[in-house]
Short mmCIF file of C-alpha atoms in Angstrom, two decimals:
data_model
loop_
_atom_site.label_atom_id
_atom_site.label_comp_id
_atom_site.label_asym_id
_atom_site.label_seq_id
_atom_site.Cartn_x
_atom_site.Cartn_y
_atom_site.Cartn_z
CA MET A 1 120.59 88.56 110.08
CA LEU A 2 117.81 86.14 110.22
CA SER A 3 115.81 89.59 111.65
CA LYS A 4 116.89 91.74 108.37
CA PHE A 5 115.97 89.32 106.47
CA ILE A 6 112.68 88.99 107.07
CA PHE A 7 111.80 92.64 107.57
CA LEU A 8 112.86 92.26 103.32
CA TYR A 9 110.49 89.55 102.97
CA CYS A 10 107.48 91.56 104.87
CA ALA A 11 108.49 94.81 102.79
CA LEU A 12 109.11 92.78 99.36
CA VAL A 13 105.40 91.79 100.42
CA ILE A 14 103.85 94.29 101.22
CA VAL A 15 104.40 96.70 98.28
CA ILE A 16 103.58 93.81 95.62
CA THR A 17 99.69 93.01 97.20
CA GLY A 18 99.54 96.71 97.65
CA ILE A 19 100.42 96.54 94.12
CA LEU A 20 98.47 94.09 93.11
CA ALA A 21 95.26 95.27 95.21
CA VAL A 22 95.13 97.76 93.14
CA ARG A 23 95.71 95.74 90.02
CA PHE A 24 93.73 92.86 90.60
CA ARG A 25 90.24 93.60 88.05
CA ASN A 26 88.14 91.18 90.90
CA PRO A 27 87.45 93.41 93.35
CA VAL A 28 87.05 89.79 96.02
CA HIS A 29 90.83 89.19 94.82
CA SER A 30 91.65 93.00 95.69
CA VAL A 31 90.51 92.34 99.21
CA LEU A 32 91.79 88.98 99.17
CA ALA A 33 95.35 90.99 98.42
CA VAL A 34 94.78 93.04 100.91
CA LEU A 35 94.41 90.53 103.78
CA VAL A 36 97.69 89.51 103.01
CA LEU A 37 99.11 92.83 103.37
CA PHE A 38 97.93 93.19 106.67
CA PHE A 39 99.02 89.71 108.11
CA HIS A 40 102.61 91.44 106.77
CA MET A 41 102.56 94.36 108.42
CA ALA A 42 101.56 92.84 111.25
CA GLY A 43 104.80 90.91 110.85
CA LEU A 44 106.42 94.56 111.22
CA TYR A 45 105.52 95.56 113.41
CA LEU A 46 106.26 92.22 115.80
CA LEU A 47 109.92 92.90 114.53
CA LEU A 48 109.61 96.50 115.45
CA ASN A 49 108.79 94.93 119.19
CA ALA A 50 105.28 96.17 119.09
CA GLU A 51 103.31 92.99 119.94
CA PHE A 52 100.13 94.58 120.77
CA LEU A 53 99.99 96.09 117.26
CA ALA A 54 100.58 93.39 116.05
CA ALA A 55 97.57 91.04 117.47
CA ILE A 56 95.52 94.16 117.12
CA GLN A 57 96.35 94.67 113.38
CA ILE A 58 95.47 91.47 112.62
CA ILE A 59 91.80 91.34 114.88
CA VAL A 60 90.95 95.08 113.68
CA TYR A 61 92.42 95.50 110.27
CA ALA A 62 92.03 91.54 109.10
CA GLY A 63 89.12 90.44 110.90
CA ALA A 64 86.59 94.03 110.57
CA ILE A 65 88.08 96.64 108.59
CA LEU A 66 88.17 93.73 105.65
CA VAL A 67 85.12 92.49 105.98
CA LEU A 68 83.68 95.74 105.77
CA TYR A 69 85.24 96.66 102.66
CA LEU A 70 83.43 93.43 101.63
CA PHE A 71 80.26 94.59 102.63
CA VAL A 72 80.66 98.12 100.22
CA LEU A 73 81.77 95.74 97.24
CA PHE A 74 78.93 93.41 97.98
CA LEU A 75 76.41 96.33 98.45
CA VAL A 76 77.87 98.32 95.10
CA ASN A 77 77.34 94.88 93.21
CA ILE A 78 80.27 95.21 90.31
CA ARG A 79 80.97 92.09 89.37
CA GLN A 80 84.01 93.19 87.35
CA GLU A 81 85.49 96.39 86.74
CA ILE A 82 83.80 98.73 84.41
CA LYS A 83 86.05 99.29 81.01
CA THR A 84 86.12 102.84 80.42
CA GLU A 85 87.85 105.20 78.02
CA ARG A 86 91.32 106.54 79.64
CA PHE A 87 90.88 109.80 81.20
CA VAL A 88 94.18 111.79 79.60
CA ALA A 89 95.38 110.05 76.30
CA ASN A 90 99.08 110.81 77.43
CA HIS A 91 101.05 109.13 79.70
CA ASN A 92 104.22 110.48 79.07
CA ILE A 93 103.64 113.15 80.85
CA SER A 94 102.48 111.79 84.14
CA LYS A 95 105.10 108.87 83.75
CA PHE A 96 107.88 112.06 83.91
CA ILE A 97 106.82 113.82 86.94
CA SER A 98 106.08 110.37 88.96
CA PHE A 99 109.81 109.65 87.58
CA LEU A 100 111.26 112.68 89.26
CA VAL A 101 109.29 112.44 92.57
CA PHE A 102 110.73 109.07 92.67
CA LEU A 103 114.22 110.94 92.53
CA ILE A 104 113.40 113.08 94.88
CA LEU A 105 111.93 110.61 97.26
CA ILE A 106 115.03 108.13 96.96
CA ALA A 107 117.33 111.88 97.30
CA VAL A 108 115.68 112.60 100.68
CA THR A 109 115.65 109.57 102.66
CA GLN A 110 119.25 110.16 102.59
CA SER A 111 118.96 112.44 104.86
CA PHE A 112 117.06 110.38 107.67
CA ARG A 113 119.17 110.57 110.81
CA LEU A 114 118.25 108.56 113.61
CA GLY A 115 116.26 110.77 116.55
CA THR A 116 118.14 110.39 120.00
CA PRO A 117 116.47 107.41 121.86
CA GLY A 118 113.83 108.22 123.99
CA LYS A 119 112.27 106.43 127.13
CA TRP A 120 111.31 104.09 125.80
CA THR A 121 113.76 101.49 124.39
CA THR A 122 113.84 97.96 123.41
CA ASP A 123 114.95 96.55 126.74
CA ALA A 124 112.70 99.40 128.56
CA ILE A 125 109.43 97.73 126.93
CA ARG A 126 110.90 94.07 126.73
CA GLN A 127 110.62 94.89 130.50
CA ALA A 128 108.03 96.36 131.21
CA THR A 129 106.01 93.86 128.11
CA HIS A 130 104.49 96.14 125.57
CA THR A 131 101.06 96.28 126.20
CA LYS A 132 101.89 97.82 129.04
CA ALA A 133 104.23 100.63 127.91
CA LEU A 134 101.14 100.79 125.10
CA GLY A 135 98.86 102.05 128.45
CA ILE A 136 101.03 103.52 130.10
CA GLU A 137 101.84 106.12 127.73
CA ILE A 138 98.57 106.26 126.44
CA PHE A 139 96.60 107.10 129.48
CA THR A 140 99.59 109.68 130.59
CA SER A 141 100.71 110.91 127.74
CA TYR A 142 98.07 111.13 125.40
CA ILE A 143 94.45 111.18 127.41
CA LEU A 144 92.94 114.19 125.17
CA PRO A 145 94.13 112.06 121.52
CA PHE A 146 92.54 109.41 123.31
CA GLU A 147 89.20 110.96 124.54
CA ILE A 148 88.93 112.43 120.68
CA ILE A 149 88.99 108.64 119.38
CA ALA A 150 86.02 108.47 120.97
CA LEU A 151 84.63 111.48 119.48
CA ILE A 152 85.89 110.51 115.67
CA LEU A 153 84.00 106.79 116.60
CA LEU A 154 80.61 108.54 117.75
CA VAL A 155 81.17 110.24 114.31
CA ALA A 156 81.45 106.62 112.66
CA VAL A 157 78.41 105.91 114.06
CA VAL A 158 76.21 108.44 113.15
CA GLY A 159 77.80 108.85 110.13
CA GLY A 160 77.49 104.68 109.10
CA ILE A 161 73.63 104.95 110.06
CA LEU A 162 72.79 108.44 108.35
CA LEU A 163 74.39 106.93 104.97
CA ALA A 164 72.87 103.96 105.45
CA LYS A 165 69.52 105.08 105.96
CA GLN A 166 66.09 103.81 103.91
CA ASP A 167 63.91 106.52 102.91
CA LYS A 168 60.65 104.22 103.35
CA GLN A 169 59.52 105.23 100.06
CA GLU A 170 62.63 104.31 98.36
CA VAL A 171 61.77 100.37 100.03
CA VAL A 172 58.44 100.28 98.84
CA MET A 173 59.87 101.76 95.20
CA ALA A 174 62.06 98.37 95.15
CA GLN A 175 59.39 96.45 96.47
CA LYS A 176 57.05 97.51 93.40
CA GLU A 177 59.96 96.74 91.25
CA GLY A 178 59.29 93.38 92.67
CA SER A 179 63.58 93.48 92.76
CA GLY A 180 63.14 93.02 96.74
CA SER A 181 66.88 93.00 96.78
CA LEU A 182 66.86 95.53 99.63
CA THR A 183 65.68 93.19 102.38
CA ARG A 184 66.76 90.38 100.61
CA GLY A 185 69.45 87.65 103.06
CA GLY A 186 67.18 89.08 106.19
CA LYS A 187 64.52 86.74 105.29
CA LYS A 188 66.21 84.08 104.45
CA MET B 1 117.65 98.82 111.11
CA PRO B 2 118.78 99.36 115.12
CA GLY B 3 115.57 98.42 117.23
CA ALA B 4 114.75 95.72 115.90
CA PHE B 5 115.15 92.65 117.50
CA LEU B 6 113.96 88.86 116.86
CA PRO B 7 110.54 87.95 118.47
CA SER B 8 111.92 84.60 119.58
CA GLU B 9 108.40 84.06 121.39
CA TYR B 10 107.09 84.66 117.80
CA LEU B 11 109.21 81.65 116.42
CA ALA B 12 106.31 78.88 117.11
CA ILE B 13 103.48 81.09 115.26
CA LEU B 14 106.02 81.26 112.63
CA MET B 15 106.17 77.71 112.90
CA LEU B 16 102.64 77.00 112.97
CA LEU B 17 102.11 78.96 110.01
CA LEU B 18 104.33 77.12 108.22
CA VAL B 19 103.38 73.66 108.58
CA GLY B 20 99.94 74.64 108.14
CA ILE B 21 100.33 76.10 104.58
CA ALA B 22 103.03 73.38 104.17
CA PHE B 23 100.27 70.62 105.06
CA GLY B 24 97.23 72.14 103.08
CA VAL B 25 99.56 72.19 99.90
CA ILE B 26 101.47 69.00 100.20
CA THR B 27 98.78 67.35 100.92
CA LEU B 28 96.44 68.81 97.92
CA TRP B 29 99.84 67.99 95.66
CA ILE B 30 99.90 64.76 96.97
CA GLY B 31 96.13 63.89 96.47
CA ARG B 32 96.55 65.45 93.11
CA TYR B 33 98.06 61.83 91.90
CA PHE B 34 95.73 59.18 93.69
CA ARG B 35 92.22 61.33 93.15
CA VAL B 36 90.01 60.06 90.10
CA GLN B 37 88.94 63.39 88.09
CA ARG B 38 85.95 62.53 86.14
CA PRO B 39 84.18 66.62 86.60
CA TYR B 40 80.09 67.20 84.62
CA PHE B 41 78.04 69.74 84.62
CA GLU B 42 76.17 68.80 87.62
CA LYS B 43 79.61 68.43 89.98
CA LEU B 44 80.91 71.57 89.23
CA VAL B 45 77.63 73.65 90.14
CA ALA B 46 78.27 75.90 93.38
CA TYR B 47 77.10 73.41 95.98
CA GLU B 48 73.71 75.68 97.85
CA SER B 49 72.47 72.69 100.31
CA GLY B 50 71.75 70.60 97.34
CA ASN B 51 69.57 72.98 95.89
CA PRO B 52 70.28 73.90 92.57
CA PRO B 53 71.49 77.76 92.67
CA THR B 54 69.04 80.43 91.89
CA GLU B 55 70.91 83.76 90.93
CA ALA B 56 74.55 84.65 90.87
CA PRO B 57 76.67 84.16 94.40
CA ARG B 58 77.59 88.26 93.81
CA MET B 59 74.15 89.70 94.73
CA ARG B 60 72.80 92.64 96.39
CA PHE B 61 72.84 92.59 100.10
CA SER B 62 71.27 94.78 102.16
CA VAL B 63 72.89 98.09 103.71
CA LYS B 64 71.66 96.75 107.17
CA PHE B 65 75.00 94.38 107.01
CA TYR B 66 77.20 97.53 106.70
CA THR B 67 75.27 99.47 109.60
CA ILE B 68 76.13 96.54 111.35
CA ALA B 69 79.83 95.72 110.57
CA ILE B 70 80.42 100.02 111.00
CA LEU B 71 78.95 99.03 114.63
CA PHE B 72 80.48 95.87 115.04
CA ILE B 73 84.14 97.83 114.11
CA VAL B 74 83.76 100.66 116.24
CA PHE B 75 83.12 98.53 119.85
CA ASP B 76 85.58 96.29 118.40
CA VAL B 77 87.91 98.72 118.90
CA GLU B 78 86.59 100.23 122.11
CA ALA B 79 86.87 96.56 123.68
CA ILE B 80 91.00 96.79 122.11
CA PHE B 81 91.04 100.15 123.93
CA LEU B 82 89.82 98.44 127.14
CA TYR B 83 92.83 95.68 127.42
CA PRO B 84 95.89 97.96 127.71
CA TRP B 85 93.67 100.33 130.00
CA ALA B 86 92.97 97.11 132.06
CA LEU B 87 96.84 96.70 132.90
CA VAL B 88 97.81 99.84 133.99
CA TYR B 89 94.75 99.87 135.78
CA ASP B 90 96.26 99.67 139.26
CA LYS B 91 99.16 102.21 138.35
CA LEU B 92 96.94 104.66 137.02
CA GLY B 93 93.95 103.71 140.03
CA MET B 94 91.25 106.59 139.65
CA PHE B 95 92.58 108.41 137.30
CA ALA B 96 92.04 106.14 134.46
CA LEU B 97 88.79 105.03 135.68
CA VAL B 98 87.34 108.37 135.16
CA GLU B 99 89.14 108.57 131.12
CA MET B 100 88.23 105.39 130.48
CA PHE B 101 84.26 106.28 131.69
CA ILE B 102 84.33 109.74 129.91
CA PHE B 103 85.32 107.52 126.59
CA ILE B 104 83.12 104.71 127.02
CA ILE B 105 80.51 107.57 127.92
CA LEU B 106 80.64 109.22 124.12
CA LEU B 107 80.70 105.60 122.68
CA LEU B 108 77.32 105.21 124.84
CA VAL B 109 76.24 108.48 122.92
CA GLY B 110 76.60 106.33 119.87
CA PHE B 111 75.12 103.27 121.24
CA ILE B 112 71.76 104.65 122.27
CA TYR B 113 71.58 106.61 119.24
CA ALA B 114 71.76 103.26 117.11
CA TRP B 115 69.44 102.26 119.31
CA LYS B 116 66.57 104.58 119.27
CA LYS B 117 66.90 104.47 115.43
CA GLY B 118 66.65 101.10 115.29
CA ASN B 119 69.68 99.93 113.74
CA LEU B 120 70.13 96.97 116.36
CA GLN B 121 66.30 95.58 115.26
CA TRP B 122 66.21 93.89 111.75
CA ASP B 123 62.51 94.46 111.64
CA LYS B 124 61.36 97.64 112.57
#
């Protein structure tokens, strides 16, 4: 009963903050909404018996990835969302289509059936502790995906460095303009 | 929701959260009735170590912060995989060691790339 209540609370907050993150005009407010969302995701993971994932959700997502989002916000330097004309004037068609998709999703959820429980039941995970169970699964059954993660992270490092590479010419031009904003912050 | 259970060990953290939120809200709310509120322009200016602020706080940052953030996230994720690995190491032994070495060497390539490109240095 109580677990159902906590689940519904977390799910409700996740949906609301998700909508708010899209709706807020100030991008920093959106990031704060996403922060609340991440914390409630961690609560859901705890309810699902996945305490390691809950901790990771807070450490990596709320800690590191949100910082990255904030850096991106500061890089693009928009104070407020730019107001433009609507791309599509007629909203009713899109509303109708999204309502149809909503109905289809409702219909599909009726056909969900629970699968048969596998090796890791709630009791088995509690006995082995979640982190250990996760470790055994990663390092025996999912070796290849694990090594692919390393490759994906490598791509992220190389891509990030290449994207953020400053051409020497651009730096000189920015300094000539007198803004000096490219190297600001480091010299403080 | 079958499989859902109440992690009672985490009830303490929930209590801590609730008490923390309540403490902040209640002290500020009670303080409203006691504190003097006489704002004028200098009081409302953003505090910047006592100096008058020179520009808006949302200025553009150097892109170098971004590369450092990316590098931080990547090695953060690497460190997280070390944690369950360390827990199951005594069970899997040599096998797990080789696996983790491949993982770390792949990431080391990225580290050396960042190093050689000078991204670990601020002024190159």
